[in-house]
mmCIF file of C-alpha atoms in Angstrom:
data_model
loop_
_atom_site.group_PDB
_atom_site.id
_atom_site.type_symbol
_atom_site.label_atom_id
_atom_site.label_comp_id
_atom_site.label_asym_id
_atom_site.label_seq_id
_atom_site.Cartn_x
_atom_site.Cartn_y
_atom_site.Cartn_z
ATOM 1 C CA UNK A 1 128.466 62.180 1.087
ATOM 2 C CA UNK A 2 127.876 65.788 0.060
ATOM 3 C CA UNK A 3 124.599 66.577 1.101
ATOM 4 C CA UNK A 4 125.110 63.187 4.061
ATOM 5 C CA UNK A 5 123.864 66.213 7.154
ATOM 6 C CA UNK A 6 121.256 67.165 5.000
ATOM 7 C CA UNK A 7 119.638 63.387 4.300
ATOM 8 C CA UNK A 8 119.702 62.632 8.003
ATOM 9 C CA UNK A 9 117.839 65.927 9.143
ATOM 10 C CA UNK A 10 115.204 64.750 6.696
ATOM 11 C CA UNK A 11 115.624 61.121 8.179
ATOM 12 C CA UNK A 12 115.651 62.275 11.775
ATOM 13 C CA UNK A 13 112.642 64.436 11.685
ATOM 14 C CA UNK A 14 109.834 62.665 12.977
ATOM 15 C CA UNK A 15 106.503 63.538 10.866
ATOM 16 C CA UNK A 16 108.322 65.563 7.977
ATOM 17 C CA UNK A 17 108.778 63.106 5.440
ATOM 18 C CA UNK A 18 105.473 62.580 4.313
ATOM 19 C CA UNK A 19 105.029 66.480 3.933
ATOM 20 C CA UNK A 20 108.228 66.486 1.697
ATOM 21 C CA UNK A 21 107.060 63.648 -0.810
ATOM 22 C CA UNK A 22 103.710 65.394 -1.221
ATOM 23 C CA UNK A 23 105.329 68.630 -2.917
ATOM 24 C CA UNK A 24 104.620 69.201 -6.769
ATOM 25 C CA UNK A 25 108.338 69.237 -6.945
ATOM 26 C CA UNK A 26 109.461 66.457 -5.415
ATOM 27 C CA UNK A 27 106.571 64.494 -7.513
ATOM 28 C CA UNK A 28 107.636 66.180 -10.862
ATOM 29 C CA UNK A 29 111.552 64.994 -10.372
ATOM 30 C CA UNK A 30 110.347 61.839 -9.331
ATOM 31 C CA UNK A 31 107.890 61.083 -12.345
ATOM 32 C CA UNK A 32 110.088 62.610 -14.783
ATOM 33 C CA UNK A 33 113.049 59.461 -13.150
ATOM 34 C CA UNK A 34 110.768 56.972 -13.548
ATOM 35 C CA UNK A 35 109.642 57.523 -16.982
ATOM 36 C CA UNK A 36 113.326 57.383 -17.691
ATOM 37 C CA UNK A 37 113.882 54.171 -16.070
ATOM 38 C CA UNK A 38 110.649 52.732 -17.773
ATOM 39 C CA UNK A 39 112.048 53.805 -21.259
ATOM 40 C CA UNK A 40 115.131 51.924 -20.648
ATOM 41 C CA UNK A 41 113.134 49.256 -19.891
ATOM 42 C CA UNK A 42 111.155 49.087 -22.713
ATOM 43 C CA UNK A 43 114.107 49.998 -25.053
ATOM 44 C CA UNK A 44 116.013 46.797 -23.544
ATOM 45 C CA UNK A 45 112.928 44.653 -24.705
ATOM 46 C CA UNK A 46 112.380 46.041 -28.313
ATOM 47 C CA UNK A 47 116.471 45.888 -28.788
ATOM 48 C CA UNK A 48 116.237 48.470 -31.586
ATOM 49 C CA UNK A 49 119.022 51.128 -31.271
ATOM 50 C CA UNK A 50 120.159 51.278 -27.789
ATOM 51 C CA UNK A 51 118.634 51.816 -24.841
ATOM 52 C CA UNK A 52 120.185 55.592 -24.937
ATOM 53 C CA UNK A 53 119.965 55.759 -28.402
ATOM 54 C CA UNK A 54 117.015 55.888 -31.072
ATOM 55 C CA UNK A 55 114.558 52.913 -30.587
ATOM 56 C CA UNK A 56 110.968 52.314 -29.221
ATOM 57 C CA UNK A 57 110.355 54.278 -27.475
ATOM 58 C CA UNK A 58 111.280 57.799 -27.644
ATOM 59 C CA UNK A 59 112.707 58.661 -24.430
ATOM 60 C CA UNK A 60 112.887 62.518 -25.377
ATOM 61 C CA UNK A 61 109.545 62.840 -26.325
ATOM 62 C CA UNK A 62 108.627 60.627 -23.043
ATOM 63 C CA UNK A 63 109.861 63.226 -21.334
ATOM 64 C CA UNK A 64 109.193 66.132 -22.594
ATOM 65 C CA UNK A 65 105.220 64.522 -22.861
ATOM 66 C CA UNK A 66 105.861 63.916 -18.887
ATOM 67 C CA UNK A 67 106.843 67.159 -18.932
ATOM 68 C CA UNK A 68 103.454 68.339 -20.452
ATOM 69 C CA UNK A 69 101.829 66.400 -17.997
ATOM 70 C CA UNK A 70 103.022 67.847 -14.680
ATOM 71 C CA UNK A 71 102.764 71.583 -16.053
ATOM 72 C CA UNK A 72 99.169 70.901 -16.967
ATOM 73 C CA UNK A 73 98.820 69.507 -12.940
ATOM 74 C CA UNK A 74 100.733 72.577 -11.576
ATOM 75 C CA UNK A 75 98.715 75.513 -13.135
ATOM 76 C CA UNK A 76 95.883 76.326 -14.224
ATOM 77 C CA UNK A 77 96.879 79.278 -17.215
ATOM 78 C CA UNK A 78 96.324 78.140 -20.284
ATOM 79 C CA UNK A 79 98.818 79.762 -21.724
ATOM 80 C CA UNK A 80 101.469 77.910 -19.203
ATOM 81 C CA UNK A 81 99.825 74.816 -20.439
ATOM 82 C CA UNK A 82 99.797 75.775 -24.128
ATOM 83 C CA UNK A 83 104.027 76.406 -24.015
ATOM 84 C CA UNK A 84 104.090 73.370 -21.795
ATOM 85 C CA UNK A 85 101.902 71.486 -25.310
ATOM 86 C CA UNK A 86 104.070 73.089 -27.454
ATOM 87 C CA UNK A 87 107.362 72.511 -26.401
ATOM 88 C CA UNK A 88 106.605 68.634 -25.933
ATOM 89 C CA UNK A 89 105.663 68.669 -29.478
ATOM 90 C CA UNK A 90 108.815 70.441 -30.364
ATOM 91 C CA UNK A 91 110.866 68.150 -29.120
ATOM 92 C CA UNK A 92 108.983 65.397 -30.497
ATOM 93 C CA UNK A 93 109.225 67.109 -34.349
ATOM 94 C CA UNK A 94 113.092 66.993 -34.067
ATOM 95 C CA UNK A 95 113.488 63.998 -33.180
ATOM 96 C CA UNK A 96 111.453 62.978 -36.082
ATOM 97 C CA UNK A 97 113.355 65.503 -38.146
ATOM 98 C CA UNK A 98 116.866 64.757 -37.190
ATOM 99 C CA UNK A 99 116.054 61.049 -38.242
ATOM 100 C CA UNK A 100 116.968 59.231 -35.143
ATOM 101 C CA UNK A 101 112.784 58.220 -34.363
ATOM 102 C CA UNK A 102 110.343 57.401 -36.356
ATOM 103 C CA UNK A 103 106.731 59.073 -36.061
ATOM 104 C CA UNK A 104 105.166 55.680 -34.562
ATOM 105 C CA UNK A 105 108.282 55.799 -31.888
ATOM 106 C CA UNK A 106 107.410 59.339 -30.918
ATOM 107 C CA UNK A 107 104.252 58.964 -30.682
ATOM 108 C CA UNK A 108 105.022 56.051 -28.365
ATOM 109 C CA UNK A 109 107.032 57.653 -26.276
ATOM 110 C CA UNK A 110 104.707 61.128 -25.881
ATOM 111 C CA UNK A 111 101.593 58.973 -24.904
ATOM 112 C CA UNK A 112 103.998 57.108 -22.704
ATOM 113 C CA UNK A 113 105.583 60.016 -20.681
ATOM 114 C CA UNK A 114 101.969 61.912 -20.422
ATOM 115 C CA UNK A 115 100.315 59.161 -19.093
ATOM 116 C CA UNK A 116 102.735 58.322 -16.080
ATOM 117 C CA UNK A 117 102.738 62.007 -15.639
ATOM 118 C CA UNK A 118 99.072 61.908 -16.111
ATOM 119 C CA UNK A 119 98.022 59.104 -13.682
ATOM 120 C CA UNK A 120 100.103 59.426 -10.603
ATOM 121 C CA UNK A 121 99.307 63.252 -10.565
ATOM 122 C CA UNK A 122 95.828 62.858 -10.776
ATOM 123 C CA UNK A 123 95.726 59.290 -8.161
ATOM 124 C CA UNK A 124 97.796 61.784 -5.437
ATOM 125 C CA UNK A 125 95.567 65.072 -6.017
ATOM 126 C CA UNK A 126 92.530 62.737 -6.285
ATOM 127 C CA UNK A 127 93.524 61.215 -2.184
ATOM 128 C CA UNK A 128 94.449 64.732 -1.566
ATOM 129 C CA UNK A 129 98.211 63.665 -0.873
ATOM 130 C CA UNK A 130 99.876 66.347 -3.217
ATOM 131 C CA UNK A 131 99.926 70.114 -2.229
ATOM 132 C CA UNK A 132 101.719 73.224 -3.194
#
């Protein structure tokens, strides 16, 4: 009920909504949920670990894959994109290293989280729905 004002301005305005779901923002936080809720998901169906904890697949690396994914959609430095590469895989290695994935679940979950990243960024800049 915090923010209750602010959700019916956005409700209320008549042509506005459409222009806020198109920002690279607004699409980042909402791929970066959904690959979430689709680890969970999966996690519930392999019923290895929990579905917070270890198991297939990796929801860190998802993420931080997902992660990868936008970045590469929101600039176009290389060297932005490079950090973005290497901090996916960073968090991938520890997870590895800490013992709580395996390399098959990591690698699961990275291909996972860049791909939902991957495809709706590219199906909303293809239909020129997503702006700056």
């Amino acid at each position: 009920l915090l923010f209750y004002d602010k959700l019916l301005d956005i409700f209320d305005s008549k042509n506005d909504l459409h222009i806020m779901a198109a920002r690279k923002g607004n699409v980042a936080v909402l791929i970066l949920v959904l690959t979430a809720i689709i680890v969970v998901v999966i996690k519930t169906f392999y019923k290895h670990g929990t579905p917070l904890e270890g198991g297939m697949p990796s929801g860190h690396s998802a993420i931080g894959f997902a992660t990868f994914g936008i970045i590469m959609f929101m600039t176009s430095d290389i060297r932005i994109q490079a950090l973005g590469l290497f901090m996916a895989l960073l968090v991938a290695q520890s997870r590895v290293k800490a013992g709580i994935h395996s390399f098959k679940e990591v690698l699961a979950g990275g291909i996972l989280g860049f791909m939902i990243a991957f495809i709706i960024m590219f199906t909303l800049v293809q239909f020129r729905i997503l702006y700056n």
